Coordinates of C-alpha atoms and ligand atoms in Angstrom, one line a residue:
M1 CA -90.0 -12.1 -41.2
S2 CA -90.4 -15.0 -38.8
H3 CA -87.4 -16.8 -37.4
S4 CA -87.4 -20.4 -36.4
P5 CA -86.4 -21.1 -32.8
P6 CA -82.9 -22.6 -32.5
A7 CA -82.6 -26.4 -32.9
V8 CA -82.3 -28.6 -29.8
H9 CA -79.4 -31.1 -29.9
V10 CA -79.7 -34.4 -28.2
A11 CA -76.3 -35.8 -27.3
L12 CA -76.2 -39.5 -26.3
S13 CA -73.5 -41.9 -25.1
G14 CA -71.0 -43.2 -27.7
G15 CA -70.9 -39.9 -29.6
R16 CA -74.5 -40.4 -31.0
S17 CA -76.5 -37.3 -31.4
Y18 CA -79.4 -35.8 -33.3
A19 CA -81.0 -32.5 -33.9
V20 CA -84.6 -31.4 -33.2
H21 CA -85.5 -28.6 -35.6
F22 CA -88.5 -26.3 -35.3
E23 CA -88.8 -25.3 -39.0
P24 CA -91.3 -25.6 -41.8
L25 CA -91.9 -29.2 -43.1
A26 CA -90.5 -28.1 -46.5
A27 CA -87.0 -27.9 -44.8
T28 CA -87.0 -31.7 -44.3
P29 CA -85.0 -32.6 -47.5
M30 CA -82.2 -30.2 -46.6
H31 CA -82.0 -31.6 -43.0
L32 CA -82.1 -35.2 -44.3
R33 CA -78.9 -34.6 -46.3
E34 CA -77.3 -32.6 -43.5
A35 CA -78.0 -35.6 -41.2
G36 CA -76.0 -37.8 -43.7
V37 CA -78.9 -39.7 -45.3
A38 CA -77.6 -41.0 -48.6
G39 CA -79.7 -42.9 -51.2
S40 CA -82.6 -41.7 -53.2
R41 CA -85.7 -43.2 -51.6
V42 CA -87.7 -42.5 -48.4
L43 CA -90.7 -44.2 -46.8
V44 CA -93.3 -41.9 -45.4
V45 CA -95.9 -43.1 -42.8
T46 CA -98.8 -40.9 -41.9
D47 CA -102.4 -41.3 -40.9
D48 CA -105.6 -40.5 -42.7
T49 CA -106.3 -37.3 -40.9
V50 CA -102.8 -35.8 -41.1
G51 CA -102.2 -37.0 -44.7
P52 CA -104.7 -34.8 -46.4
L53 CA -103.5 -31.8 -44.4
H54 CA -99.7 -32.0 -44.5
L55 CA -98.4 -34.9 -46.6
G56 CA -98.5 -32.8 -49.8
T57 CA -96.2 -30.2 -48.4
L58 CA -93.7 -32.8 -47.4
T59 CA -93.8 -34.9 -50.6
D60 CA -93.7 -31.8 -52.9
A61 CA -90.5 -30.7 -51.0
L62 CA -89.0 -34.2 -51.1
R63 CA -89.7 -34.7 -54.8
A64 CA -88.4 -31.2 -55.6
S65 CA -85.1 -32.4 -54.0
E66 CA -85.1 -35.6 -56.2
W67 CA -86.2 -38.0 -53.6
Q68 CA -88.4 -40.9 -54.6
V69 CA -91.2 -41.0 -52.1
E70 CA -93.2 -44.0 -51.0
T71 CA -96.2 -43.1 -48.8
V72 CA -98.6 -45.2 -46.7
S73 CA -101.4 -44.0 -44.4
V74 CA -102.9 -45.8 -41.4
P75 CA -106.3 -45.0 -39.8
A76 CA -106.0 -42.1 -37.3
G77 CA -106.2 -43.0 -33.7
E78 CA -104.8 -45.1 -30.9
A79 CA -106.2 -48.3 -32.4
S80 CA -103.5 -48.2 -35.1
K81 CA -100.8 -49.0 -32.5
S82 CA -101.6 -52.6 -33.1
L83 CA -99.9 -55.8 -34.3
D84 CA -102.2 -55.8 -37.4
Q85 CA -101.1 -52.3 -38.5
L86 CA -97.4 -53.1 -37.7
S87 CA -97.7 -56.3 -39.8
A88 CA -99.3 -54.3 -42.7
L89 CA -96.4 -51.8 -42.5
Y90 CA -93.9 -54.7 -42.7
D91 CA -95.6 -56.1 -45.8
W92 CA -95.7 -52.8 -47.4
A93 CA -92.1 -51.8 -46.7
L94 CA -90.6 -55.2 -47.5
G95 CA -92.6 -55.4 -50.7
L96 CA -90.9 -52.3 -51.9
G97 CA -87.5 -53.9 -51.7
I98 CA -85.9 -51.5 -49.1
D99 CA -82.4 -51.7 -47.9
R100 CA -80.9 -50.8 -44.5
G101 CA -80.2 -47.3 -45.5
T102 CA -83.8 -46.5 -46.5
P103 CA -85.2 -43.9 -44.0
V104 CA -88.7 -44.1 -42.5
L105 CA -90.3 -40.7 -42.0
A106 CA -93.1 -40.6 -39.5
L107 CA -95.5 -37.7 -40.2
G108 CA -98.2 -37.4 -37.5
G109 CA -98.8 -37.5 -33.8
G110 CA -97.6 -39.9 -31.2
V111 CA -99.5 -42.8 -32.7
V112 CA -97.8 -42.6 -36.1
G113 CA -94.4 -41.9 -34.4
D114 CA -94.7 -44.9 -32.0
L115 CA -96.0 -47.3 -34.7
A116 CA -93.7 -46.2 -37.6
G117 CA -90.8 -45.9 -35.1
F118 CA -91.2 -49.5 -34.0
A119 CA -91.5 -50.6 -37.6
A120 CA -88.2 -48.7 -38.3
A121 CA -86.6 -50.3 -35.2
T122 CA -87.3 -53.8 -36.3
L123 CA -87.3 -53.8 -40.2
L124 CA -83.9 -55.2 -41.3
R125 CA -82.8 -54.8 -37.7
G126 CA -83.2 -51.1 -37.8
L127 CA -83.8 -48.4 -40.4
P128 CA -83.0 -44.7 -40.0
L129 CA -86.0 -43.0 -38.4
V130 CA -87.1 -39.4 -38.9
H131 CA -89.8 -38.0 -36.8
L132 CA -92.0 -35.2 -38.2
P133 CA -94.4 -34.6 -35.3
T134 CA -97.6 -32.7 -35.9
T135 CA -99.3 -32.7 -32.4
T136 CA -98.4 -30.8 -29.3
I137 CA -97.7 -34.0 -27.4
S138 CA -95.4 -35.4 -30.1
Q139 CA -93.5 -32.1 -30.6
V140 CA -92.7 -31.5 -27.0
D141 CA -92.5 -35.1 -25.9
S142 CA -92.9 -38.4 -27.9
A143 CA -90.8 -37.6 -31.0
I144 CA -87.7 -37.1 -28.7
G145 CA -86.2 -39.9 -26.7
G146 CA -86.4 -43.0 -28.9
K147 CA -89.3 -44.9 -27.3
T148 CA -91.3 -46.7 -29.9
G149 CA -94.0 -49.3 -29.7
I150 CA -97.5 -50.6 -30.0
N151 CA -100.2 -51.7 -27.6
H152 CA -101.2 -55.2 -26.6
A153 CA -104.6 -56.5 -25.6
T154 CA -103.3 -56.5 -22.0
G155 CA -102.1 -52.9 -21.9
K156 CA -100.7 -49.9 -23.6
N157 CA -97.1 -49.7 -25.0
L158 CA -96.3 -53.2 -23.9
L159 CA -94.4 -54.1 -27.1
G160 CA -91.7 -51.8 -28.2
A161 CA -88.1 -50.8 -28.5
F162 CA -85.8 -47.9 -27.9
H163 CA -84.8 -46.6 -31.3
Q164 CA -83.5 -43.1 -31.4
P165 CA -84.3 -41.0 -34.5
L166 CA -81.7 -39.7 -36.8
L167 CA -83.5 -36.4 -37.0
V168 CA -86.6 -34.7 -35.7
L169 CA -88.3 -31.8 -37.5
A170 CA -91.2 -30.3 -35.6
D171 CA -93.1 -27.6 -37.7
P172 CA -95.1 -25.6 -35.1
A173 CA -97.3 -24.3 -38.0
T174 CA -98.7 -27.9 -38.4
L175 CA -100.3 -27.4 -35.0
D176 CA -102.7 -24.8 -36.6
T177 CA -104.9 -27.6 -38.0
L178 CA -105.0 -29.5 -34.7
P179 CA -108.5 -29.5 -33.1
D180 CA -108.5 -27.2 -30.0
R181 CA -109.0 -30.1 -27.6
A182 CA -105.9 -32.0 -28.8
F183 CA -103.9 -28.8 -29.0
R184 CA -104.7 -27.8 -25.4
S185 CA -104.5 -31.2 -23.8
G186 CA -101.3 -32.0 -25.5
L187 CA -99.8 -29.0 -23.8
A188 CA -100.2 -31.0 -20.5
E189 CA -96.8 -32.6 -21.3
A190 CA -95.3 -29.1 -21.7
V191 CA -96.8 -28.1 -18.3
K192 CA -95.3 -31.3 -16.9
H193 CA -91.9 -30.4 -18.3
A194 CA -92.2 -26.9 -16.7
L195 CA -93.0 -28.4 -13.3
I196 CA -90.2 -31.0 -13.2
S197 CA -87.5 -28.7 -14.5
D198 CA -85.5 -25.8 -13.1
T199 CA -86.4 -23.4 -16.0
D200 CA -88.5 -20.3 -16.5
L201 CA -91.1 -22.4 -18.5
A202 CA -93.9 -22.3 -15.8
P203 CA -94.0 -18.5 -15.4
R204 CA -93.7 -18.1 -19.2
L205 CA -96.6 -20.6 -19.9
A206 CA -98.8 -18.7 -17.4
R207 CA -97.9 -15.3 -18.7
D208 CA -98.2 -16.1 -22.4
W209 CA -101.1 -18.5 -22.2
D210 CA -103.6 -16.5 -24.2
A211 CA -101.1 -15.9 -27.0
L212 CA -100.3 -19.6 -27.0
M213 CA -103.9 -20.6 -27.3
A214 CA -104.2 -18.1 -30.2
H215 CA -101.2 -19.9 -31.9
D216 CA -99.2 -16.7 -32.0
P217 CA -96.0 -17.9 -33.8
A218 CA -93.8 -15.6 -31.7
V219 CA -94.9 -17.5 -28.6
L220 CA -95.8 -21.0 -29.8
G221 CA -92.5 -21.9 -31.5
P222 CA -90.3 -20.8 -28.6
L223 CA -92.4 -22.4 -25.9
V224 CA -92.7 -25.7 -27.8
R225 CA -88.9 -25.6 -28.4
D226 CA -88.1 -25.0 -24.7
A227 CA -90.5 -27.6 -23.5
A228 CA -88.9 -30.1 -26.0
A229 CA -85.5 -29.1 -24.7
V230 CA -86.5 -30.3 -21.2
K231 CA -87.3 -33.7 -22.6
A232 CA -84.1 -33.8 -24.5
A233 CA -82.0 -32.9 -21.4
V234 CA -83.7 -35.7 -19.4
V235 CA -83.1 -38.2 -22.2
E236 CA -79.5 -37.2 -22.5
A237 CA -79.0 -37.8 -18.8
D238 CA -80.8 -41.2 -18.8
E239 CA -81.4 -42.7 -22.3
L240 CA -82.8 -46.0 -21.1
E241 CA -84.9 -44.9 -18.1
A242 CA -82.6 -46.2 -15.4
G243 CA -83.1 -43.2 -13.2
E244 CA -84.0 -39.6 -13.7
R245 CA -86.0 -40.3 -16.9
A246 CA -88.7 -41.6 -14.6
F247 CA -89.3 -38.0 -13.6
L248 CA -91.1 -37.7 -17.0
N249 CA -93.8 -39.9 -15.5
F250 CA -94.9 -37.0 -13.2
G251 CA -98.7 -37.3 -13.2
H252 CA -98.6 -40.5 -15.2
T253 CA -99.1 -43.1 -12.5
F254 CA -102.4 -41.4 -11.7
G255 CA -103.1 -40.5 -15.3
H256 CA -102.8 -44.1 -16.6
A257 CA -105.2 -45.3 -14.0
L258 CA -107.6 -42.6 -14.9
E259 CA -107.4 -43.4 -18.7
R260 CA -108.0 -47.1 -17.9
E261 CA -110.9 -46.6 -15.5
A262 CA -112.6 -43.8 -17.5
G263 CA -112.3 -46.1 -20.6
Y264 CA -109.7 -45.4 -23.3
G265 CA -110.8 -42.7 -25.6
T266 CA -113.0 -40.9 -23.0
L267 CA -110.1 -38.6 -21.9
T268 CA -107.2 -37.7 -24.1
H269 CA -103.8 -38.8 -22.8
G270 CA -103.0 -35.2 -22.0
E271 CA -106.3 -34.7 -20.1
A272 CA -105.6 -37.8 -18.0
V273 CA -102.1 -36.6 -17.3
A274 CA -103.4 -33.2 -16.4
L275 CA -105.7 -34.6 -13.8
G276 CA -103.0 -36.9 -12.7
M277 CA -100.6 -34.0 -12.1
R278 CA -103.3 -32.3 -9.9
A279 CA -103.3 -35.5 -7.8
A280 CA -99.5 -35.7 -7.8
L281 CA -99.3 -32.1 -6.6
H282 CA -101.7 -33.0 -3.7
L283 CA -99.6 -36.1 -2.9
S284 CA -96.4 -33.9 -3.0
A285 CA -98.0 -31.6 -0.4
S286 CA -99.0 -34.5 1.8
L287 CA -95.6 -36.2 1.7
R288 CA -93.9 -32.9 2.6
L289 CA -96.1 -32.6 5.6
D290 CA -96.0 -36.3 6.4
R291 CA -99.9 -36.3 6.8
V292 CA -102.8 -35.9 4.4
A293 CA -102.7 -32.3 3.3
D294 CA -105.7 -29.9 3.7
D295 CA -104.6 -27.8 0.8
L296 CA -101.8 -27.5 -1.7
G297 CA -99.7 -24.8 0.1
D298 CA -97.2 -23.3 -2.2
F299 CA -98.1 -25.8 -5.0
A300 CA -101.3 -23.8 -5.6
E301 CA -99.8 -21.7 -8.3
A302 CA -98.5 -24.8 -10.1
D303 CA -102.0 -26.2 -9.8
R304 CA -103.5 -23.1 -11.5
L305 CA -101.2 -23.7 -14.5
V306 CA -102.2 -27.4 -14.6
R307 CA -105.9 -26.5 -14.5
R308 CA -105.5 -24.6 -17.8
V309 CA -105.0 -28.0 -19.5
A310 CA -107.3 -30.1 -17.2
P311 CA -110.8 -31.1 -18.2
A312 CA -113.8 -31.4 -15.9
P313 CA -113.1 -34.5 -13.9
P314 CA -115.0 -37.7 -14.7
A315 CA -117.3 -39.2 -12.0
L316 CA -115.0 -41.9 -10.7
D317 CA -114.6 -43.3 -7.2
P318 CA -111.3 -42.4 -5.4
A319 CA -111.2 -45.7 -3.6
T320 CA -111.7 -47.7 -6.8
L321 CA -109.0 -45.7 -8.6
T322 CA -106.6 -46.3 -5.7
A323 CA -107.1 -50.0 -6.0
A324 CA -106.8 -50.0 -9.8
M325 CA -103.4 -48.3 -9.6
A326 CA -101.9 -51.6 -8.2
T327 CA -101.9 -52.9 -11.8
D328 CA -99.9 -50.1 -13.3
K329 CA -96.7 -51.4 -14.9
K330 CA -94.5 -48.8 -13.2
R331 CA -95.1 -50.7 -9.9
T332 CA -91.9 -51.7 -8.1
A333 CA -91.3 -54.5 -5.5
S334 CA -91.9 -52.0 -2.7
G335 CA -95.4 -51.0 -4.0
L336 CA -96.5 -48.1 -6.0
R337 CA -94.0 -45.6 -7.1
F338 CA -94.8 -42.0 -7.7
V339 CA -93.0 -39.0 -9.0
V340 CA -93.6 -36.1 -6.6
L341 CA -92.2 -32.6 -6.2
D342 CA -90.3 -31.3 -3.2
A343 CA -90.8 -28.0 -4.8
V344 CA -91.5 -26.8 -8.4
G345 CA -88.5 -27.9 -10.4
V346 CA -87.4 -30.5 -7.8
P347 CA -88.9 -33.9 -8.6
R348 CA -88.1 -37.1 -6.8
L349 CA -89.4 -40.7 -6.6
A350 CA -91.5 -41.7 -3.7
D351 CA -92.0 -45.4 -2.8
G352 CA -94.2 -47.0 -0.2
V353 CA -96.7 -44.2 -0.2
P354 CA -99.6 -44.7 2.3
P355 CA -102.9 -45.5 0.5
E356 CA -104.8 -42.9 2.4
M357 CA -102.6 -40.2 0.9
V358 CA -103.2 -41.6 -2.6
E359 CA -106.9 -41.7 -2.0
A360 CA -106.9 -38.1 -0.7
A361 CA -105.0 -37.0 -3.8
W362 CA -107.6 -38.6 -6.0
R363 CA -110.4 -36.9 -4.0
F364 CA -108.6 -33.5 -4.6
A365 CA -108.1 -34.1 -8.3
L366 CA -111.6 -35.4 -8.9
R367 CA -113.4 -32.5 -7.3
D368 CA -114.4 -30.1 -10.0
P369 CA -112.4 -26.9 -9.1
D370 CA -114.9 -24.6 -11.0
A371 CA -117.9 -26.0 -9.2
A372 CA -116.0 -25.7 -5.9
E373 CA -115.1 -22.1 -6.6
A374 CA -118.7 -21.3 -7.6
A375 CA -120.0 -22.8 -4.4
S376 CA -117.5 -21.0 -2.1
P377 CA -118.6 -17.6 -0.7
V378 CA -117.1 -14.5 -2.4
A379 CA -114.7 -12.8 -0.2
Ligands
NAD1 P1 -102.3 -39.1 -32.2 O1 -101.2 -39.4 -33.0 O2 -103.5 -40.1 -32.1 O3 -102.9 -37.7 -32.6 C1 -104.2 -37.2 -32.1 C2 -105.2 -37.0 -33.2 O4 -104.8 -35.8 -33.9 C3 -105.2 -38.1 -34.3 O5 -106.5 -38.3 -34.7 C4 -104.4 -37.5 -35.5 O6 -104.8 -38.0 -36.7 C5 -104.7 -36.0 -35.3 N1 -103.7 -35.1 -35.8 C6 -102.3 -35.2 -35.7 N2 -101.7 -34.1 -36.2 C7 -102.7 -33.3 -36.6 C8 -102.7 -32.0 -37.2 N3 -101.5 -31.3 -37.3 N4 -103.9 -31.5 -37.6 C9 -105.0 -32.2 -37.4 N5 -105.1 -33.4 -36.8 C10 -103.9 -33.9 -36.4 O7 -101.9 -38.9 -30.7 P2 -101.0 -37.9 -29.9 O8 -102.0 -37.1 -29.0 O9 -100.1 -37.1 -30.7 O10 -100.1 -38.8 -29.0 C11 -100.6 -39.8 -28.2 C12 -99.8 -41.1 -28.4 O11 -98.4 -40.8 -28.1 C13 -100.2 -42.2 -27.4 O12 -100.3 -43.4 -28.2 C14 -99.0 -42.3 -26.4 O13 -98.8 -43.6 -25.9 C15 -97.9 -41.8 -27.3 N6 -96.8 -41.2 -26.6 C16 -95.5 -41.7 -26.8 C17 -94.5 -41.2 -26.1 C18 -93.1 -41.7 -26.4 O14 -92.1 -41.3 -25.7 N7 -92.9 -42.5 -27.4 C19 -94.6 -40.2 -25.2 C20 -95.9 -39.7 -25.0 C21 -97.0 -40.2 -25.7

């Protein structure tokens, strides 16, 4: 008999809190009642890939528990984080005659979570939100923490709100239908959580990697749960990103630039973050030495873990990327801000980083490690 990993509890200021369960989707109705949801009707938002795979399991369970279920599906993919889709959700929900107690259930990856979450944040000044994440990224990261939003023509995630969920239920078994590329690259956020936290996640990820890739439930559920717990702890300490929550951006300043310059959709978000973490590790090594580093020193093992989720690097110019980073929204008055590591598990913010160190970090991350290994003489 398989056991679900224990829930993670996110405790926020003012006595607010919510649970993140790692259980089958069919347990949703039970947890809705436990979380204090009254009423008899729920709104479910999904996308047209996830719907055919997992919506039936959810709606069957809800209807068996006497919920009236209203469902809507948006096209799968990042393009749905748009004003048009948001507006269509408003029309749909308001046309149903909802009230402020009607919960919105977001069944899908980070796109559905961000879009439905923002709709829930703004409809009637806030409806209860339940995240039912179905991708590795959303289970270890985006469903926890309350960031919701959509994209604008001028950039990603520029319109949004903090709206904490009432409940999160992540069913690790839903990850079995995820394409391999999305499954693996989404684990970049789990690797990130391993590198910025003082936990045993990094050695466990390295040790159990093959079982994880095989979706072994004895390994997958507990690793997803513990990676999610890192996010929860950071959110608890800094709900509104005033300080330490910025550590979750490890690899992201580089990664966002890469996503933009490679063209959105070329790399997955996780792949861009993975290459971004390789650059951030190199920058960490340079800053520690106070000169451009020749190699990663004792960050080499962390880099081996990151490489498990990193794609072959795109052919981009390090100097162009260094210049392009100047437009990242995480800029501060003192120039570019990076999350770097003093050691694995010890992140810090670095401001005023010399551009030659940034460019050297790009050169390192954009060199294909497999090609480099093949070319080097065998010892
Ligand atoms: P996604 O929702 O687009 O999912 C990726 C693809 O997988 C989609 O085509 C989707 O239809 C499909 N899919 C989802 N679950 C599936 C399943 N179980 N089986 C088969 N296919 C499935 O994107 P994502 O990778 O989950 O997340 C990326 C998004 O999350 C980005 O928009 C990013 O900005 C956002 N994000 C938000 C936060 C936050 O804190 N709010 C954090 C990280 C990322």
